Amino acid sequence: MTRISSTGSTPPRASRSETSVPVAQPKPEVRNAVVASQDSFSRPTQKGLERAAVAINPDEFVPGPTRRDVYNDLDVQKLRQQSNVKSFHEGETTPRTREDALANADRLLGGADFLRFRETAQGATILRDAKDVNDAADTDPTSARHQAALAEVEANTALEQEALQNLSPEEQQQYQAVRDGLMAVAPAGDPVAALALQKLLLEGKLPGAEAIGGEGNLLDQLHTLQTQELGEGIDRGALLSDVVQELATPESVNQRNKGTCAATAASIQLILENPAEYVRLVAGLASASGEVTLADGKTVMKREELGAEVKDGEDVRSESQELIAPAFMEVANGGELDYQDKPDAHYIDGKETHSGLYPVEFDRLAEAVFDRKVDTVSGIGGPEEEAEAWDLIQERTAAGETVAVGMTWSTGGHQVVVTGTGVDPETGAEFVEYTNPWGRTERMPKDEFLSRLNSMHTRPEEKVKEKDLDRAPRHPEAPDRISRTG
């Protein structure tokens, strides 16, 4: 186990569709019907080798609606039917409570509760699989999703007005400007995003804390995004809509068809820890200047080239991820390499070096974004090291923090954000819960998780035992360079 400390014009909005056409379709990992042992899931030669995080959801390359779409659409239709019956404007006998409003908003924004319904090829269970924040149904007045969200927004009016009384007159004006911007999105407004904004308000997250890099709190940053001058061709309404939904439902942040899982994981952690900073960075990249200084005060992050010609077609990611993911990848490689978004790879002197990010590159990014040192424990393997890693993850998540981890995933590496651990009340089995940057929440059995765990990124004061940190690689074929994640 090795510890590494790192050193210091856009096209019209992409079609809101689940279908994307890849250049080449990767083969998804196939899980055996019989639950295999820990060793069979993670061969020593695989676990010892540290890999870059580059895994992409195979569903991104499957045309037509996915099971996620079917489940979510059915659930939204149920929600719409309930709204027709219970809406205050349609005869609701008792005013709805804040808890009711938040539960309905969470259900629509976060996706149907799959619980036990879907097992992944990696042995995890998908708990929730949110619709993409740029889904076409959001702005389609004929869709059940649009209609259900609109009914919820209207039913929440009294609660919304009550919550606004806790804000100053200036803050109320900022909120209204953002709300108006969301409801002005063509062709018929985006009530899904407006519902997400209401959710933030009712949860008490507005006006919010100051951004790490300064320049105001969360509401200030959203208002800036709504009012500032933007770079040529950037769609303000679409960008604002996507950002607000990502803030309200962090698990909806999705790398889509790019191997940027580590950069996307950093976005998820930033939204969970300091959402105002996430908006500040997106707003800076979307501005006329196209650049923003990160929280470390010295790293200037610049907008990568946009446009259909540059990207070889429309980008299926959210407007915000289209801006921030490639910029994060460029920060992570330290300036020695050139990340190119179209081929989704790093280059030096015109030659491709790798895709995704190695843990040391993720550390460089995290230190600049969060303005703090990051420790990486890599090459985790064996019962003792896995037990130490598990204890640290439990300690950190119990304290309300998240832990970014690199895992063995199919034929490459993958990075996820661990948010908690627990025990199944029915079986007594321990599990880990994490946000997968494929836009969903998953739960994985402890043993399966530890068999795949390769690296862990924590604050410097959160240390595991120092023994064996400088040993040689556990397998003779293991490279000196640590594995990438994506």
Coordinates of C-alpha atoms in Angstrom, one line a residue:
M1 CA 0.0 0.0 0.0
T2 CA 1.5 3.3 -1.1
R3 CA 0.8 6.7 0.1
I4 CA 1.1 9.5 -2.4
S5 CA 1.0 13.2 -1.7
S6 CA 0.6 15.4 -4.8
T7 CA 2.6 18.6 -5.4
G8 CA 1.4 21.4 -5.1
S9 CA -18.5 28.9 -30.4
T10 CA -21.1 26.5 -28.8
P11 CA -23.8 24.8 -30.9
P12 CA -27.5 24.9 -29.9
R13 CA -28.3 22.8 -26.9
A14 CA -27.8 19.1 -27.4
S15 CA -31.0 17.1 -28.0
R16 CA -32.2 15.9 -24.6
S17 CA -32.1 12.3 -25.5
E18 CA -30.9 9.1 -23.8
T19 CA -29.4 7.9 -27.1
S20 CA -25.9 8.6 -28.2
V21 CA -23.9 7.2 -31.0
P22 CA -20.4 6.1 -30.0
V23 CA -17.4 5.6 -32.3
A24 CA -16.8 2.2 -30.8
Q25 CA -19.0 0.3 -28.3
P26 CA -17.1 -1.1 -25.2
K27 CA -18.0 -4.5 -24.0
P28 CA -19.8 -4.3 -20.6
E29 CA -18.6 -6.6 -17.9
V30 CA -20.6 -9.8 -17.6
R31 CA -21.4 -11.0 -14.1
N32 CA -21.6 -14.7 -13.5
A33 CA -25.0 -16.0 -12.5
V34 CA -23.6 -17.6 -9.4
V35 CA -22.2 -15.1 -6.8
A36 CA -18.5 -15.6 -7.0
S37 CA -15.9 -15.5 -4.2
Q38 CA -13.9 -12.4 -3.4
D39 CA -10.9 -13.9 -5.1
S40 CA -12.7 -14.6 -8.3
F41 CA -14.0 -11.0 -8.5
S42 CA -10.6 -9.5 -8.0
R43 CA -7.7 -11.6 -9.2
P44 CA -4.3 -10.7 -7.5
T45 CA -2.8 -9.6 -10.8
Q46 CA -5.8 -7.3 -11.3
K47 CA -5.9 -5.9 -7.7
G48 CA -2.2 -5.3 -7.5
L49 CA -2.2 -3.3 -10.7
E50 CA -3.3 0.3 -10.2
R51 CA -5.4 1.6 -13.0
A52 CA -6.8 4.9 -14.3
A53 CA -10.4 5.6 -13.8
V54 CA -12.0 5.6 -17.2
A55 CA -15.1 3.3 -17.0
I56 CA -18.1 4.5 -19.0
N57 CA -21.7 3.2 -18.4
P58 CA -22.5 0.7 -21.2
D59 CA -26.1 2.0 -21.2
E60 CA -24.8 5.2 -22.9
F61 CA -24.3 3.2 -26.1
V62 CA -27.7 1.4 -26.1
P63 CA -30.3 3.1 -28.3
G64 CA -33.8 3.5 -27.0
P65 CA -35.2 3.9 -23.5
T66 CA -33.4 2.1 -20.7
R67 CA -35.0 0.3 -17.7
R68 CA -34.2 3.5 -15.7
D69 CA -36.4 5.5 -18.1
V70 CA -39.2 3.0 -17.9
Y71 CA -39.2 2.9 -14.1
N72 CA -38.9 6.6 -13.7
D73 CA -41.6 7.4 -16.3
L74 CA -44.0 5.0 -14.5
D75 CA -43.2 6.6 -11.1
V76 CA -43.7 10.1 -12.5
Q77 CA -47.1 9.1 -13.9
K78 CA -48.1 7.9 -10.5
L79 CA -46.8 11.2 -8.9
R80 CA -48.8 13.1 -11.5
Q81 CA -52.0 11.2 -10.7
Q82 CA -51.5 11.9 -7.0
S83 CA -50.9 15.6 -7.7
N84 CA -54.2 15.6 -9.6
V85 CA -56.0 14.3 -6.5
K86 CA -54.1 16.0 -3.8
S87 CA -53.1 19.4 -5.3
F88 CA -54.2 22.3 -3.1
H89 CA -55.6 23.9 -6.3
E90 CA -57.7 20.8 -7.0
G91 CA -59.5 20.4 -3.7
E92 CA -56.8 19.4 -1.3
T93 CA -58.5 19.6 2.1
T94 CA -55.4 20.2 4.2
P95 CA -52.4 22.3 3.3
R96 CA -49.4 20.3 2.3
T97 CA -46.4 20.2 4.7
R98 CA -42.8 21.0 4.0
E99 CA -42.0 17.3 4.4
D100 CA -44.6 16.3 1.8
A101 CA -43.3 18.9 -0.6
L102 CA -39.7 17.7 -0.2
A103 CA -40.6 14.0 -0.4
N104 CA -42.4 14.6 -3.7
A105 CA -39.6 16.8 -5.1
D106 CA -37.0 14.2 -4.2
R107 CA -39.0 11.4 -5.8
L108 CA -39.4 13.3 -9.1
L109 CA -35.8 14.6 -9.2
G110 CA -34.0 11.6 -7.8
G111 CA -35.7 8.9 -9.8
A112 CA -37.7 5.9 -8.8
D113 CA -36.6 3.8 -5.8
F114 CA -35.3 0.7 -7.5
L115 CA -34.1 -1.0 -4.2
R116 CA -33.5 -4.7 -4.9
F117 CA -34.7 -4.4 -8.5
R118 CA -31.4 -3.9 -10.4
E119 CA -28.1 -5.6 -9.8
T120 CA -25.1 -4.3 -11.6
A121 CA -22.3 -6.3 -13.3
Q122 CA -20.1 -5.3 -10.4
G123 CA -22.3 -6.8 -7.7
A124 CA -24.0 -3.6 -6.5
T125 CA -27.6 -2.7 -6.2
I126 CA -28.9 0.5 -7.9
L127 CA -30.9 2.4 -5.3
R128 CA -31.8 5.4 -7.5
D129 CA -31.1 6.3 -11.1
A130 CA -32.0 9.9 -11.7
K131 CA -33.1 11.2 -15.1
D132 CA -30.5 13.2 -16.8
V133 CA -30.8 16.9 -15.9
N134 CA -30.9 17.8 -19.6
D135 CA -33.7 15.4 -20.3
A136 CA -36.0 16.6 -23.1
A137 CA -39.1 15.8 -21.1
D138 CA -38.3 18.6 -18.6
T139 CA -39.3 21.3 -21.1
D140 CA -41.9 19.4 -23.1
P141 CA -45.3 20.5 -22.0
T142 CA -46.9 17.3 -23.2
S143 CA -44.7 15.0 -21.0
A144 CA -45.8 13.5 -17.7
R145 CA -42.6 14.7 -16.1
H146 CA -43.2 18.3 -17.1
Q147 CA -46.8 18.2 -16.0
A148 CA -46.0 16.5 -12.7
A149 CA -43.3 19.0 -11.9
L150 CA -45.5 22.0 -12.8
A151 CA -48.3 20.7 -10.5
E152 CA -45.8 20.3 -7.7
V153 CA -44.4 23.8 -8.2
E154 CA -47.8 25.3 -8.1
A155 CA -48.8 23.2 -5.0
N156 CA -45.7 24.4 -3.2
T157 CA -46.5 28.1 -3.7
A158 CA -47.6 28.8 -0.1
L159 CA -44.6 27.0 1.4
E160 CA -42.3 28.8 -1.0
Q161 CA -43.6 32.2 -0.1
E162 CA -43.3 31.3 3.6
A163 CA -39.7 30.3 3.2
L164 CA -38.9 33.4 1.3
Q165 CA -39.8 35.5 4.3
N166 CA -36.6 34.2 5.9
L167 CA -34.5 35.9 3.2
S168 CA -33.7 39.6 2.9
P169 CA -35.5 41.7 0.3
E170 CA -32.4 41.6 -1.9
E171 CA -32.2 37.8 -1.6
Q172 CA -35.8 37.5 -2.4
Q173 CA -35.2 39.4 -5.6
Q174 CA -32.3 37.2 -6.5
Y175 CA -34.4 34.1 -5.9
Q176 CA -37.2 35.4 -8.1
A177 CA -34.7 36.3 -10.9
V178 CA -33.4 32.8 -10.9
R179 CA -36.9 31.3 -10.8
D180 CA -38.0 33.5 -13.6
G181 CA -35.0 32.4 -15.7
L182 CA -35.9 28.8 -15.2
M183 CA -39.5 29.3 -16.2
A184 CA -38.4 31.2 -19.3
V185 CA -36.5 28.2 -20.8
A186 CA -37.8 27.5 -24.3
P187 CA -40.2 26.2 -25.3
A188 CA -42.5 26.1 -22.2
G189 CA -40.3 26.7 -19.2
D190 CA -38.5 24.1 -17.1
P191 CA -40.7 23.3 -14.0
V192 CA -38.4 20.4 -13.1
A193 CA -35.6 22.9 -12.5
A194 CA -38.0 25.3 -10.8
L195 CA -39.0 22.4 -8.5
A196 CA -35.3 21.8 -7.8
L197 CA -34.9 25.5 -6.8
Q198 CA -37.9 25.2 -4.5
K199 CA -36.3 22.1 -3.0
L200 CA -33.1 24.0 -2.2
L201 CA -35.2 26.8 -0.6
L202 CA -37.3 24.5 1.5
E203 CA -34.3 22.5 2.7
G204 CA -32.8 25.8 4.0
K205 CA -29.9 25.7 1.5
L206 CA -30.6 29.2 0.3
P207 CA -29.0 31.7 0.5
G208 CA -26.3 29.2 1.6
A209 CA -22.7 29.4 2.7
E210 CA -19.9 31.4 1.1
A211 CA -18.1 29.8 -1.8
I212 CA -14.6 28.5 -0.9
G213 CA -13.1 30.9 -3.5
G214 CA -15.2 33.8 -2.3
E215 CA -17.5 36.1 -4.4
G216 CA -20.7 35.3 -2.5
N217 CA -23.0 32.6 -1.2
L218 CA -24.9 30.0 -3.2
L219 CA -27.8 32.4 -4.0
D220 CA -25.3 35.0 -5.1
Q221 CA -23.6 32.6 -7.4
L222 CA -26.9 31.4 -9.0
H223 CA -27.9 35.1 -9.5
T224 CA -24.6 35.8 -11.1
L225 CA -25.1 32.8 -13.5
Q226 CA -28.5 34.2 -14.4
T227 CA -27.3 37.8 -15.0
Q228 CA -23.7 37.8 -16.1
E229 CA -22.4 38.1 -19.7
L230 CA -21.8 34.7 -21.1
G231 CA -19.4 33.3 -23.7
E232 CA -20.6 33.2 -27.3
G233 CA -23.2 30.5 -28.0
I234 CA -23.7 29.4 -24.3
D235 CA -27.4 28.8 -23.6
R236 CA -28.1 30.6 -20.3
G237 CA -31.4 28.9 -19.6
A238 CA -30.2 25.4 -20.3
L239 CA -27.0 26.0 -18.2
L240 CA -28.9 27.4 -15.2
S241 CA -31.5 24.6 -15.4
D242 CA -28.9 21.9 -15.4
V243 CA -26.9 23.5 -12.5
V244 CA -29.9 23.9 -10.2
Q245 CA -31.0 20.3 -10.7
E246 CA -27.4 19.1 -10.0
L247 CA -27.4 21.1 -6.8
A248 CA -30.7 19.7 -5.7
T249 CA -29.8 16.1 -6.6
P250 CA -26.0 15.6 -6.6
E251 CA -26.3 12.0 -7.7
S252 CA -27.7 13.2 -11.0
V253 CA -24.2 14.6 -12.0
N254 CA -23.2 12.3 -14.8
Q255 CA -20.1 11.8 -16.9
R256 CA -22.2 10.3 -19.7
N257 CA -20.1 8.9 -22.6
K258 CA -16.7 10.4 -21.4
G259 CA -14.1 8.6 -19.3
T260 CA -14.0 11.5 -16.8
C261 CA -15.3 9.7 -13.7
A262 CA -12.6 11.1 -11.4
A263 CA -13.3 14.7 -12.6
T264 CA -17.0 14.1 -12.2
A265 CA -16.5 12.6 -8.8
A266 CA -14.7 15.8 -7.8
S267 CA -17.8 17.8 -9.0
I268 CA -20.1 15.6 -6.9
Q269 CA -17.9 16.1 -3.8
L270 CA -17.8 19.8 -4.4
I271 CA -21.6 20.1 -4.7
L272 CA -22.0 18.1 -1.4
E273 CA -19.4 20.1 0.4
N274 CA -19.7 23.6 -1.0
P275 CA -22.3 24.0 -3.7
A276 CA -21.6 27.7 -4.0
E277 CA -18.1 27.0 -5.2
Y278 CA -19.4 24.6 -7.9
V279 CA -21.6 27.3 -9.3
R280 CA -18.8 29.9 -9.0
L281 CA -16.6 27.7 -11.1
V282 CA -19.2 26.9 -13.7
A283 CA -20.2 30.6 -13.9
G284 CA -16.5 31.5 -14.4
L285 CA -16.1 29.0 -17.3
A286 CA -19.3 30.2 -18.9
S287 CA -18.4 33.9 -18.6
A288 CA -17.2 36.0 -21.5
S289 CA -13.6 35.5 -20.3
G290 CA -14.0 31.8 -20.0
E291 CA -11.7 31.4 -17.0
V292 CA -11.8 31.3 -13.2
T293 CA -9.2 31.1 -10.4
L294 CA -9.6 28.0 -8.2
A295 CA -9.8 28.2 -4.4
D296 CA -6.0 27.7 -4.1
G297 CA -5.7 31.2 -5.4
K298 CA -3.1 30.3 -8.0
T299 CA -4.6 27.8 -10.5
V300 CA -6.5 29.5 -13.3
M301 CA -8.9 27.1 -15.0
K302 CA -9.9 27.9 -18.6
R303 CA -12.8 26.9 -20.7
E304 CA -12.0 24.2 -23.2
E305 CA -13.1 24.7 -26.8
L306 CA -16.7 24.1 -27.4
G307 CA -18.8 23.4 -30.5
A308 CA -20.0 20.5 -32.6
E309 CA -17.0 20.7 -35.0
V310 CA -14.6 20.5 -32.1
K311 CA -16.5 17.7 -30.4
D312 CA -17.4 15.8 -33.5
G313 CA -21.1 16.1 -32.9
E314 CA -23.4 17.1 -30.1
D315 CA -22.3 16.7 -26.4
V316 CA -24.8 14.6 -24.5
R317 CA -23.6 15.8 -21.1
S318 CA -25.2 18.5 -19.0
E319 CA -24.2 22.1 -20.0
S320 CA -22.4 22.4 -16.7
Q321 CA -20.5 19.1 -17.0
E322 CA -19.6 20.0 -20.6
L323 CA -17.9 23.0 -19.2
I324 CA -16.3 21.8 -16.0
A325 CA -15.3 18.2 -16.7
P326 CA -12.8 18.9 -19.5
A327 CA -11.5 21.9 -17.5
F328 CA -11.0 19.7 -14.4
M329 CA -9.1 17.1 -16.5
E330 CA -6.8 19.8 -17.8
V331 CA -6.1 21.0 -14.2
A332 CA -5.5 17.4 -13.1
N333 CA -2.7 16.7 -15.6
G334 CA -0.7 19.6 -14.3
G335 CA -0.1 21.5 -17.5
E336 CA 2.5 19.0 -18.8
L337 CA -0.1 17.2 -20.9
D338 CA -2.9 18.5 -23.1
Y339 CA -6.4 17.0 -22.4
Q340 CA -8.5 16.9 -25.6
D341 CA -12.2 16.5 -25.1
K342 CA -13.1 15.0 -28.5
P343 CA -10.9 11.9 -28.2
D344 CA -11.2 12.0 -24.4
A345 CA -7.5 11.5 -23.8
H346 CA -4.3 13.3 -22.6
Y347 CA -1.6 14.1 -25.1
I348 CA 2.1 15.2 -25.1
D349 CA 3.8 16.3 -28.2
G350 CA 0.9 15.1 -30.2
K351 CA 1.0 11.6 -28.8
E352 CA -1.7 10.1 -26.6
T353 CA -0.5 9.1 -23.2
H354 CA -3.6 7.9 -21.4
S355 CA -7.3 8.4 -20.7
G356 CA -9.0 9.1 -17.4
L357 CA -6.9 10.2 -14.3
Y358 CA -4.4 8.5 -12.1
P359 CA -4.8 9.0 -8.3
V360 CA -1.9 11.5 -8.2
E361 CA -3.6 13.5 -10.9
F362 CA -6.9 13.4 -9.0
D363 CA -5.0 14.7 -5.9
R364 CA -3.6 17.6 -7.9
L365 CA -7.1 18.5 -8.9
A366 CA -8.7 18.1 -5.5
E367 CA -6.0 20.2 -3.8
A368 CA -6.5 23.1 -6.2
V369 CA -10.3 22.9 -6.0
F370 CA -10.7 22.5 -2.3
D371 CA -7.6 24.4 -1.3
R372 CA -6.2 21.7 1.0
K373 CA -3.7 18.9 1.0
V374 CA -4.9 15.4 0.0
D375 CA -3.5 12.1 1.0
T376 CA -3.9 9.1 -1.3
V377 CA -3.6 5.5 -0.1
S378 CA -3.1 3.3 -3.1
G379 CA -2.5 -0.4 -3.9
I380 CA -4.9 -1.5 -1.1
G381 CA -5.0 -5.2 -0.8
G382 CA -5.0 -8.0 1.8
P383 CA -7.2 -8.4 4.9
E384 CA -5.3 -6.0 7.1
E385 CA -5.1 -3.1 4.7
E386 CA -8.7 -3.6 3.7
A387 CA -9.8 -3.5 7.3
E388 CA -7.8 -0.3 7.9
A389 CA -9.4 1.2 4.8
W390 CA -12.9 0.2 5.9
D391 CA -12.4 1.7 9.4
L392 CA -11.3 5.0 7.9
I393 CA -14.2 5.1 5.5
Q394 CA -16.6 4.4 8.3
E395 CA -15.0 7.1 10.5
R396 CA -15.1 9.7 7.7
T397 CA -18.6 9.1 6.5
A398 CA -20.0 8.9 10.1
A399 CA -18.6 12.4 10.5
G400 CA -20.6 13.5 7.5
E401 CA -17.8 13.6 5.0
T402 CA -17.4 11.8 1.6
V403 CA -14.5 9.7 0.5
A404 CA -13.4 9.4 -3.2
V405 CA -12.2 5.9 -3.9
G406 CA -10.7 4.2 -7.0
M407 CA -12.0 0.7 -7.8
T408 CA -11.3 -2.1 -10.2
W409 CA -14.1 -2.0 -12.7
S410 CA -14.6 -4.2 -15.6
T411 CA -11.4 -3.9 -17.8
G412 CA -10.3 -0.6 -16.2
G413 CA -10.6 1.6 -13.2
H414 CA -13.5 3.7 -11.9
Q415 CA -13.9 6.4 -9.3
V416 CA -16.9 6.8 -7.0
V417 CA -17.8 8.9 -4.0
V418 CA -18.6 7.0 -0.9
T419 CA -21.3 8.6 1.3
G420 CA -21.9 6.0 4.0
T421 CA -21.9 2.5 5.3
G422 CA -24.5 0.4 7.0
V423 CA -25.9 -3.0 7.8
D424 CA -28.8 -4.7 6.0
P425 CA -31.5 -5.2 8.6
E426 CA -32.7 -8.4 6.9
T427 CA -29.4 -10.2 6.3
G428 CA -27.1 -8.5 8.8
A429 CA -24.6 -8.0 5.9
E430 CA -22.5 -4.8 5.9
F431 CA -22.6 -2.6 2.8
V432 CA -21.2 0.6 1.4
E433 CA -23.3 3.3 -0.3
Y434 CA -21.8 5.5 -2.9
T435 CA -22.6 8.0 -5.7
N436 CA -21.6 6.5 -9.0
P437 CA -20.7 9.4 -11.5
W438 CA -22.9 7.5 -13.9
G439 CA -25.8 9.5 -12.4
R440 CA -27.0 7.1 -9.7
T441 CA -26.8 5.9 -6.1
E442 CA -25.6 2.4 -5.5
R443 CA -25.1 0.0 -2.6
M444 CA -22.4 -2.7 -2.7
P445 CA -21.7 -5.5 -0.2
K446 CA -18.7 -4.8 2.0
D447 CA -16.6 -7.8 0.8
E448 CA -17.3 -7.0 -2.8
F449 CA -16.4 -3.4 -2.3
L450 CA -13.1 -4.2 -0.6
S451 CA -12.2 -6.8 -3.2
R452 CA -12.3 -4.0 -5.8
L453 CA -10.9 -1.1 -3.7
N454 CA -7.6 0.2 -5.1
S455 CA -7.1 3.8 -3.8
M456 CA -8.6 6.2 -1.3
H457 CA -8.3 10.0 -1.1
T458 CA -8.6 11.7 2.3
R459 CA -7.6 14.8 4.2
P460 CA -3.9 14.7 5.4
E461 CA -4.8 14.4 9.1
E462 CA -6.9 11.3 8.4
K463 CA -4.1 8.7 8.3
V464 CA -3.9 5.0 8.3
K465 CA -1.0 3.1 9.8
E466 CA 2.3 4.0 8.2
K467 CA 3.7 0.5 7.9
D468 CA 4.2 -1.1 4.5
L469 CA 3.6 2.3 2.8
D470 CA 6.9 2.2 0.8
R471 CA 7.0 -1.4 -0.1
A472 CA 7.5 -2.7 -3.6
P473 CA 4.5 -3.4 -5.8
R474 CA 2.7 -6.6 -4.7
H475 CA 2.9 -8.0 -8.2
P476 CA 6.0 -8.1 -10.5
E477 CA 4.0 -6.7 -13.4
A478 CA 2.6 -3.8 -11.4
P479 CA 3.7 -0.5 -12.9
D480 CA 5.4 2.2 -10.9
R481 CA 2.8 4.7 -12.0
I482 CA -0.4 4.5 -10.1
S483 CA -3.6 3.6 -11.8
R484 CA -6.0 6.0 -13.5
T485 CA -9.6 6.4 -12.7
G486 CA -12.4 7.8 -14.9

